[in-house]
Coordinates of C-alpha atoms and ligand atoms in Angstrom, one line a residue:
M364 CA 0.0 0.0 0.0
A365 CA 1.5 3.4 -1.0
V366 CA 2.0 5.8 1.9
A367 CA 1.3 9.6 1.4
Q368 CA 4.5 11.6 1.3
E369 CA 3.7 13.6 4.4
D370 CA 3.4 10.4 6.4
F371 CA 6.6 8.8 4.9
K372 CA 9.4 8.2 7.4
I373 CA 12.5 5.9 7.4
I374 CA 13.8 4.2 10.5
V375 CA 17.4 3.1 10.3
V376 CA 18.6 0.7 13.0
G377 CA 22.4 1.0 13.6
A378 CA 24.5 4.2 13.5
G379 CA 27.6 2.5 12.2
P380 CA 29.1 3.9 9.0
A381 CA 26.4 2.3 6.8
G382 CA 23.5 3.6 8.9
L383 CA 25.0 7.1 9.2
L384 CA 25.7 7.3 5.5
L385 CA 22.2 6.2 4.7
A386 CA 20.5 8.6 7.0
L387 CA 22.7 11.4 5.5
L388 CA 21.8 10.5 1.9
L389 CA 18.1 10.4 2.7
S390 CA 17.8 13.4 5.0
K391 CA 19.8 15.6 2.4
R392 CA 17.0 14.8 -0.1
G393 CA 14.3 15.9 2.4
I394 CA 13.2 12.5 3.6
P395 CA 12.5 12.3 7.3
V396 CA 14.8 9.6 9.0
V397 CA 15.2 8.4 12.6
L398 CA 18.4 6.6 13.4
L399 CA 18.4 4.2 16.4
D400 CA 21.5 2.8 18.0
A401 CA 21.9 0.6 21.1
A402 CA 25.2 2.1 22.0
S403 CA 25.7 5.4 23.9
G404 CA 27.7 7.1 21.1
P405 CA 29.8 6.4 17.9
D406 CA 31.9 3.3 17.8
Q407 CA 35.5 4.1 18.7
R408 CA 37.1 0.8 17.5
P409 CA 39.5 1.2 14.7
R410 CA 38.2 -1.2 12.0
A411 CA 37.9 -0.7 8.3
T412 CA 40.4 1.7 6.7
H413 CA 40.3 1.7 2.9
Y414 CA 37.3 2.7 0.8
G415 CA 37.3 1.6 -2.9
P416 CA 36.2 3.7 -5.8
P417 CA 32.5 2.9 -5.8
A418 CA 32.4 3.7 -2.0
V419 CA 34.3 6.9 -2.6
Y420 CA 31.7 7.8 -5.2
E421 CA 28.9 7.5 -2.6
L422 CA 31.0 9.5 0.0
R423 CA 31.2 12.2 -2.6
R424 CA 27.5 12.1 -3.3
A425 CA 26.9 12.5 0.4
G426 CA 29.1 15.6 0.4
V427 CA 31.7 14.3 2.9
I428 CA 34.6 13.4 0.7
D429 CA 36.5 16.7 1.3
D430 CA 36.4 16.1 5.0
V431 CA 37.5 12.5 4.5
L432 CA 40.5 13.5 2.4
A433 CA 41.4 16.4 4.7
D434 CA 41.8 13.9 7.6
G435 CA 42.9 10.9 5.5
F436 CA 44.9 10.4 2.4
L437 CA 45.2 8.7 -1.1
P438 CA 47.3 5.5 -1.0
K439 CA 49.6 5.1 -3.8
K440 CA 50.9 1.6 -4.4
I441 CA 49.7 -1.8 -3.3
C442 CA 52.0 -4.7 -3.7
W443 CA 52.7 -8.4 -2.9
R444 CA 55.9 -9.7 -1.4
K445 CA 57.6 -12.7 0.1
L446 CA 58.3 -12.8 3.8
D447 CA 61.9 -11.7 3.2
G448 CA 60.5 -8.5 1.6
T449 CA 61.2 -9.6 -2.0
Y450 CA 58.8 -7.7 -4.3
L451 CA 56.6 -9.8 -6.4
T452 CA 54.2 -7.5 -8.3
G453 CA 51.9 -4.6 -7.6
L454 CA 49.3 -2.0 -8.8
D455 CA 49.9 1.7 -8.6
N456 CA 46.9 3.9 -7.7
S457 CA 48.8 7.1 -8.6
I458 CA 48.4 6.3 -12.3
L459 CA 44.8 7.4 -11.8
G460 CA 46.0 11.0 -11.0
D461 CA 43.3 13.2 -9.7
D462 CA 40.4 10.8 -10.5
P463 CA 37.8 11.8 -8.0
D464 CA 37.0 8.2 -7.0
R465 CA 40.5 7.0 -6.2
V466 CA 40.8 4.7 -3.2
A467 CA 40.8 6.7 0.0
C468 CA 42.2 5.8 3.4
L469 CA 40.8 6.8 6.8
P470 CA 40.2 4.8 9.9
L471 CA 36.6 4.0 10.5
D472 CA 36.1 5.7 13.7
Q473 CA 37.2 9.0 12.1
L474 CA 34.8 8.4 9.1
G475 CA 32.0 7.9 11.6
R476 CA 32.7 11.1 13.3
I477 CA 32.7 13.0 10.0
L478 CA 29.3 11.4 9.0
A479 CA 27.8 12.1 12.4
K480 CA 28.9 15.8 12.2
H481 CA 27.2 16.2 8.8
L482 CA 24.1 14.4 9.8
A483 CA 23.7 16.7 12.8
K484 CA 23.1 19.6 10.4
Q485 CA 20.2 17.9 8.7
P486 CA 16.8 19.1 10.0
E487 CA 15.1 15.9 8.7
A488 CA 17.4 13.6 10.6
E489 CA 17.2 12.5 14.2
V490 CA 19.7 10.3 16.0
K491 CA 18.7 8.4 19.1
W492 CA 21.6 6.7 21.0
N493 CA 20.8 4.2 23.9
H494 CA 17.9 2.8 21.8
N495 CA 18.3 -1.0 21.7
V496 CA 16.1 -2.6 19.1
T497 CA 14.7 -6.0 20.5
G498 CA 11.8 -7.0 18.2
L499 CA 9.8 -6.0 15.2
G500 CA 6.6 -6.3 13.3
Q501 CA 4.8 -5.0 10.2
D502 CA 1.4 -4.8 8.5
K503 CA 0.2 -3.5 5.1
G504 CA 0.8 0.2 5.9
K505 CA 3.7 0.4 8.2
A506 CA 6.5 -1.4 10.1
W507 CA 7.6 -1.0 13.7
V508 CA 10.4 -2.0 16.1
H509 CA 10.4 -2.6 19.8
V510 CA 13.0 -0.5 21.6
T511 CA 14.5 -0.6 25.0
A512 CA 15.5 3.0 25.8
P513 CA 16.5 4.9 29.0
E514 CA 12.9 6.1 29.4
G515 CA 11.5 2.5 29.1
E516 CA 10.1 0.2 26.5
T517 CA 8.8 2.0 23.4
T518 CA 7.7 1.2 19.8
V519 CA 9.0 3.2 16.9
E520 CA 7.1 3.1 13.6
G521 CA 8.1 3.9 10.1
T522 CA 7.2 3.4 6.4
Y523 CA 10.3 1.3 5.9
I524 CA 12.9 0.0 8.5
I525 CA 16.5 -0.5 7.4
G526 CA 18.7 -2.9 9.4
C527 CA 22.2 -1.5 9.4
D528 CA 22.9 -3.0 12.7
G529 CA 26.0 -4.9 11.9
A530 CA 27.2 -8.6 11.8
N531 CA 24.9 -9.7 14.8
S532 CA 21.9 -7.8 13.3
Q533 CA 18.9 -8.1 15.5
I534 CA 16.7 -7.2 12.5
R535 CA 18.2 -10.1 10.4
R536 CA 17.8 -12.5 13.4
A537 CA 14.2 -11.4 14.0
L538 CA 13.4 -11.8 10.3
H539 CA 15.2 -15.0 9.5
G540 CA 16.1 -16.7 12.8
D541 CA 19.1 -16.4 15.1
W542 CA 21.5 -18.8 13.2
N543 CA 20.1 -18.4 9.7
F544 CA 23.0 -16.6 8.1
P545 CA 24.3 -19.0 5.4
G546 CA 28.0 -19.1 4.6
R547 CA 31.2 -20.1 6.4
T548 CA 33.7 -19.1 9.0
W549 CA 37.4 -19.3 8.2
E550 CA 39.4 -21.6 10.3
E551 CA 42.1 -19.1 10.6
Q552 CA 41.6 -16.0 12.8
I553 CA 42.9 -12.6 12.1
V554 CA 44.7 -10.2 14.4
A555 CA 44.2 -6.6 13.5
T556 CA 46.8 -4.3 15.0
N557 CA 47.7 -0.6 14.7
V558 CA 51.4 0.3 15.1
Y559 CA 53.9 3.1 14.7
Y560 CA 57.1 1.5 13.2
P561 CA 59.5 3.6 11.1
G562 CA 61.1 0.4 9.7
F563 CA 58.3 0.1 7.1
E564 CA 59.5 3.4 5.4
T565 CA 63.3 2.7 5.9
H566 CA 62.8 -0.7 4.3
G567 CA 61.0 0.8 1.2
Y568 CA 57.5 -0.6 1.9
E569 CA 54.8 0.6 -0.4
D570 CA 51.5 2.2 1.1
A571 CA 50.0 -1.3 1.2
N572 CA 51.8 -4.6 1.2
F573 CA 50.5 -8.1 1.2
I574 CA 53.0 -10.7 2.4
I575 CA 52.4 -14.3 0.9
D576 CA 53.6 -16.9 3.4
K577 CA 52.2 -20.2 4.6
E578 CA 52.8 -19.3 8.2
H579 CA 53.4 -15.6 8.6
W580 CA 51.0 -14.2 6.0
H581 CA 49.9 -10.7 6.7
M582 CA 49.0 -7.3 5.4
A583 CA 50.9 -4.1 6.3
S584 CA 49.5 -0.8 5.2
K585 CA 49.8 2.8 6.1
I586 CA 46.5 4.1 7.6
T587 CA 47.2 7.7 8.7
K588 CA 49.1 10.6 7.4
D589 CA 51.1 10.7 10.6
G590 CA 52.5 7.2 10.0
M591 CA 50.3 4.8 11.8
W592 CA 50.2 1.4 10.1
R593 CA 47.7 -1.5 10.2
V594 CA 49.2 -4.9 10.4
S595 CA 46.6 -7.7 10.0
Y596 CA 47.9 -11.1 10.3
G597 CA 46.6 -14.7 10.2
E598 CA 46.8 -17.0 13.3
Q599 CA 45.7 -20.6 13.8
G600 CA 42.2 -21.0 15.2
G601 CA 41.6 -22.1 18.7
L602 CA 44.1 -19.7 20.4
T603 CA 42.7 -17.7 23.3
H604 CA 43.0 -13.8 23.5
D605 CA 45.9 -14.1 26.0
E606 CA 47.7 -16.7 23.9
L607 CA 47.4 -14.5 20.8
K608 CA 48.6 -11.5 22.8
E609 CA 51.6 -13.4 24.1
R610 CA 52.5 -14.5 20.5
Q611 CA 52.3 -11.0 19.1
T612 CA 56.0 -10.0 19.8
M613 CA 57.2 -13.2 18.2
K614 CA 54.9 -12.6 15.2
F615 CA 56.1 -9.0 14.7
E616 CA 59.8 -10.1 15.0
R617 CA 59.3 -12.7 12.3
M618 CA 57.0 -10.7 10.0
L619 CA 58.0 -7.1 9.9
P620 CA 60.9 -5.7 7.9
G621 CA 64.0 -5.4 10.1
N622 CA 62.7 -8.0 12.5
P623 CA 62.0 -5.5 15.3
K624 CA 61.9 -6.3 19.0
P625 CA 59.1 -4.8 21.2
G626 CA 61.0 -1.5 22.1
E627 CA 61.4 -0.6 18.4
Y628 CA 57.7 -0.1 17.6
K629 CA 54.6 1.3 19.4
L630 CA 51.6 -0.9 19.4
T631 CA 48.3 1.2 19.7
N632 CA 45.7 -1.5 19.1
F633 CA 45.3 -5.2 19.2
S634 CA 42.1 -6.8 18.1
P635 CA 41.8 -10.5 17.3
Y636 CA 38.6 -11.4 15.3
K637 CA 37.0 -14.3 13.4
V638 CA 36.3 -13.9 9.8
H639 CA 33.3 -15.0 7.8
Q640 CA 31.9 -15.2 4.4
R641 CA 28.1 -15.0 4.9
L642 CA 25.0 -13.7 3.0
A643 CA 21.5 -13.2 4.4
V644 CA 18.9 -15.3 2.7
K645 CA 17.0 -12.1 1.7
M646 CA 17.8 -8.4 1.9
R647 CA 14.1 -7.5 1.8
E648 CA 11.2 -8.8 3.8
G649 CA 8.2 -6.5 3.1
R650 CA 8.9 -3.2 4.8
F651 CA 12.2 -4.3 6.2
L652 CA 15.5 -4.1 4.3
L653 CA 19.1 -5.1 5.3
A654 CA 22.3 -3.4 4.3
A655 CA 26.1 -3.7 4.8
D656 CA 27.3 -6.1 7.6
A657 CA 23.8 -6.9 8.7
A658 CA 23.3 -8.4 5.2
H659 CA 26.7 -9.8 4.3
L660 CA 30.3 -10.5 5.7
C661 CA 33.5 -11.1 4.1
N662 CA 37.2 -11.2 5.3
P663 CA 39.0 -7.9 5.3
F664 CA 41.7 -8.4 2.7
G665 CA 41.0 -6.0 -0.2
G666 CA 38.7 -3.8 1.8
L667 CA 35.6 -5.2 0.1
G668 CA 33.5 -5.4 3.3
L669 CA 32.6 -1.9 4.0
T670 CA 33.1 -0.9 0.3
G671 CA 30.3 -3.3 -0.5
G672 CA 28.2 -2.0 2.4
I673 CA 28.5 1.6 1.3
V674 CA 27.5 0.6 -2.2
D675 CA 24.4 -1.1 -0.8
V676 CA 23.5 2.0 1.1
G677 CA 24.0 4.4 -1.9
G678 CA 21.7 2.1 -4.0
L679 CA 19.1 1.8 -1.3
A680 CA 19.0 5.6 -0.9
D681 CA 18.1 5.9 -4.6
C682 CA 15.3 3.2 -4.2
L683 CA 13.8 4.9 -1.2
Y684 CA 14.0 8.3 -2.7
G685 CA 12.3 6.9 -5.8
I686 CA 9.4 5.6 -3.6
W687 CA 9.2 8.8 -1.6
A688 CA 9.0 11.0 -4.7
G689 CA 6.5 8.8 -6.5
K690 CA 9.0 7.9 -9.2
A691 CA 9.2 4.2 -8.5
D692 CA 6.9 1.3 -7.7
A693 CA 7.9 0.2 -4.1
D694 CA 7.5 -3.5 -4.4
E695 CA 9.3 -3.7 -7.8
I696 CA 12.3 -1.5 -7.0
L697 CA 12.8 -3.1 -3.5
D698 CA 12.8 -6.5 -5.0
V699 CA 15.4 -5.5 -7.5
Y700 CA 17.5 -4.1 -4.6
D701 CA 17.3 -7.5 -2.9
K702 CA 18.1 -9.5 -6.0
V703 CA 20.9 -7.2 -7.3
R704 CA 22.7 -6.6 -4.0
R705 CA 22.8 -10.4 -3.1
E706 CA 24.0 -11.2 -6.7
K707 CA 26.8 -8.6 -6.4
Y708 CA 27.9 -10.3 -3.1
S709 CA 27.8 -13.8 -4.6
T710 CA 29.5 -12.9 -8.0
M711 CA 32.1 -10.3 -6.8
V712 CA 32.5 -9.6 -3.0
D713 CA 32.6 -13.3 -1.9
P714 CA 34.8 -14.7 -4.6
I715 CA 37.3 -11.8 -4.8
S716 CA 37.7 -11.4 -1.0
S717 CA 38.1 -15.2 -0.7
E718 CA 40.8 -15.3 -3.4
N719 CA 42.5 -12.4 -1.6
L720 CA 42.9 -14.4 1.5
R721 CA 43.8 -17.7 -0.2
R722 CA 46.5 -15.9 -2.2
M723 CA 48.3 -15.0 1.0
V724 CA 48.6 -18.6 2.1
S725 CA 49.8 -19.8 -1.4
D726 CA 53.5 -20.6 -2.3
P727 CA 55.4 -17.4 -2.9
E728 CA 58.0 -19.3 -4.9
T729 CA 55.6 -20.4 -7.6
V730 CA 52.7 -18.0 -7.4
L731 CA 53.8 -15.8 -10.3
E732 CA 54.1 -18.8 -12.6
P733 CA 51.6 -18.7 -15.6
G734 CA 48.3 -20.3 -14.7
K735 CA 48.9 -20.2 -10.9
D736 CA 47.1 -17.0 -9.9
E737 CA 45.1 -15.2 -12.5
F738 CA 44.9 -11.9 -10.6
L739 CA 48.8 -11.6 -10.0
T740 CA 49.3 -12.5 -13.7
L741 CA 47.1 -9.5 -14.7
C742 CA 49.1 -7.3 -12.2
L743 CA 52.3 -8.4 -14.0
K744 CA 50.8 -7.3 -17.3
A745 CA 49.4 -4.1 -15.8
E746 CA 52.9 -3.1 -14.6
K747 CA 53.9 -2.8 -18.3
D748 CA 50.7 -1.4 -19.6
E749 CA 49.2 1.7 -17.9
E750 CA 46.0 1.7 -19.9
F751 CA 45.4 -1.9 -18.9
A752 CA 46.2 -1.1 -15.3
K753 CA 43.6 1.6 -15.3
K754 CA 41.0 -0.7 -16.7
M755 CA 41.8 -3.4 -14.1
M756 CA 41.4 -0.9 -11.3
M757 CA 38.1 0.4 -12.6
G758 CA 36.7 -3.2 -12.7
I759 CA 35.5 -2.7 -9.2
Y760 CA 32.7 -0.3 -10.5
E761 CA 30.9 -3.5 -11.4
L762 CA 29.8 -3.5 -7.8
Q763 CA 27.5 -0.6 -8.5
Y764 CA 24.1 -0.7 -10.0
D765 CA 22.0 2.1 -11.1
F766 CA 18.5 1.7 -9.5
T767 CA 17.2 4.9 -11.1
K768 CA 16.8 2.7 -14.2
H769 CA 13.7 1.4 -12.5
Y770 CA 12.1 4.8 -12.0
K771 CA 8.9 5.4 -14.0
Q772 CA 9.4 7.3 -17.3
Ligands
FAD2114 C1 38.7 -5.6 14.3 C2 38.0 -5.4 12.9 C3 38.7 -5.0 11.9 C4 38.1 -4.8 10.6 N1 38.9 -4.3 9.5 C5 38.4 -4.2 8.4 C6 39.1 -3.7 7.2 O1 40.4 -3.5 7.3 N2 38.5 -3.5 6.0 C7 37.1 -3.7 5.9 O2 36.5 -3.6 4.8 N3 36.4 -4.1 6.9 C8 36.9 -4.3 8.1 N4 36.2 -4.7 9.2 C9 34.8 -4.8 9.0 C10 34.2 -3.3 8.9 O3 34.6 -2.5 9.9 C11 32.6 -3.5 8.8 O4 32.3 -4.0 7.5 C12 31.8 -2.2 9.0 O5 32.1 -1.7 10.3 C13 30.4 -2.5 8.9 O6 29.6 -1.3 9.1 P1 28.1 -1.4 9.5 O7 27.7 0.0 9.6 O8 27.4 -2.3 8.6 O9 28.1 -2.1 10.9 P2 28.8 -1.8 12.3 O10 29.9 -0.8 12.1 O11 28.9 -3.0 13.0 O12 27.6 -0.9 13.0 C14 26.4 -1.5 13.5 C15 25.7 -0.5 14.5 O13 24.5 -1.1 14.9 C16 24.3 -0.9 16.3 N5 23.4 -2.0 16.8 C17 23.7 -3.3 16.8 N6 22.6 -4.0 17.3 C18 21.6 -3.1 17.6 C19 20.4 -3.2 18.1 N7 19.8 -4.3 18.5 N8 19.7 -2.0 18.3 C20 20.2 -0.7 17.9 N9 21.5 -0.7 17.4 C21 22.1 -1.8 17.2 C22 25.7 -1.0 16.9 O14 25.7 -0.4 18.2 C23 26.5 -0.3 15.8 O15 26.7 1.1 16.0 C24 36.7 -4.9 10.4 C25 36.0 -5.3 11.6 C26 36.6 -5.6 12.8 C27 35.8 -6.0 14.0
NAG2115 C1 20.5 -4.8 23.7 O1 19.5 -5.8 24.3 C2 20.0 -7.1 24.2 C3 18.9 -8.1 24.7 O2 17.9 -8.0 23.8 C4 21.2 -7.3 25.1 O3 21.8 -8.6 25.0 C5 22.3 -6.3 24.6 O4 23.4 -6.3 25.5 C6 21.7 -4.9 24.6 N1 22.7 -3.9 24.0 C7 23.1 -2.8 24.6 C8 24.2 -2.1 23.9 O5 22.6 -2.5 25.6

């Protein structure tokens, strides 16, 4: 049933990067939006760092890219190496020059602060912290969520409700069941660390380095202008947090260029986590929609997780705007959203990110041989052919989909 424009309201559950960006894209177009989050304020944990070209496109559309680049930076080269530092091959983002959608780097907590600052200026947007969503329902004309808030239990109603509530999404669990999130969990676990260590620069590391090694595989990339690096490395499953912490100095000495001892670097963050490849059975159930981590998960190598989530949200904003403005048939366009976004995960995000992880545990001595690793073979070609390199880097735009094609003529 169509809802009159003056009654139209979007509820977004989750004020992570995806929810904040969606609320910003909608409220800037005049659509009333209420954002609910269980936490007492923005997430301070340093998580995602790199945003690919189709995500940068959405950050630009939301009007925040200048602030992102003022605090962050444009990484230049990404490369693959052996554990002893030997360079294998790489891709150089600088050949894209001043392309407005070049990969941008900024730690997630800082992106969240920028998005929240911009959202606070939008009269159509309201952010409610300490609002924990515990249940949901819908009928023909509206949808609602049950919320535990400081003032007690309440119900919040909207025309559509969007679950941007992360990997443990309460919206997804309420719609599909607690454990119904098909996919798999990697046996390996990942430890994400932030570190200041001048040795990366003195040993000639590029802005992003993937080290291929059966045992000590890891990624080391510069993540702030002032020289903080993210080192994410693989560890065997089954180790406890304390065991992982104890092994960290040994791992750094074996992995990092110059084999540093603890006094030679400054560790500022240590976060072990499990990695999954999972996709929700549906991203639409009537008036409920899912986006970003609430809908799909992937391992962090290649930065496809949040990039894919940001692309979801940009597309969903176009769908909801189309419905609000009377330009699109709601059932039709939201079913396309569900179909297209799940397809993009299955055909791009899942296989590419899985390959990125598998490549890191392959044999560095033979990985460049013809037929061994298609992607690295293309990188070797791209190093000699700039036009080809540009085409290769722009391939990631395939993640996008133009939902305005489904607006009525
Ligand atoms: C240690 C770590 C390192 C990572 N590194 C990378 C990386 O290098 N590259 C990469 O691409 N990705 C990385 N990721 C993943 C990336 O950070 C996520 O893809 C991204 O944060 C997802 O954003 P989101 O907005 O979908 O969800 P989230 O950021 O998880 O936000 C969800 C929000 O929903 C709120 N919420 C949850 N439940 C409820 C509820 N019941 N009611 C109300 N609100 C609720 C939460 O409080 C939270 O604010 C990493 C993740 C972790 C944990
Ligand atoms: C939200 O409520 C659930 C119970 O439904 C609880 O387990 C969780 O800790 C609460 N979250 C916050 C941030 O209060």
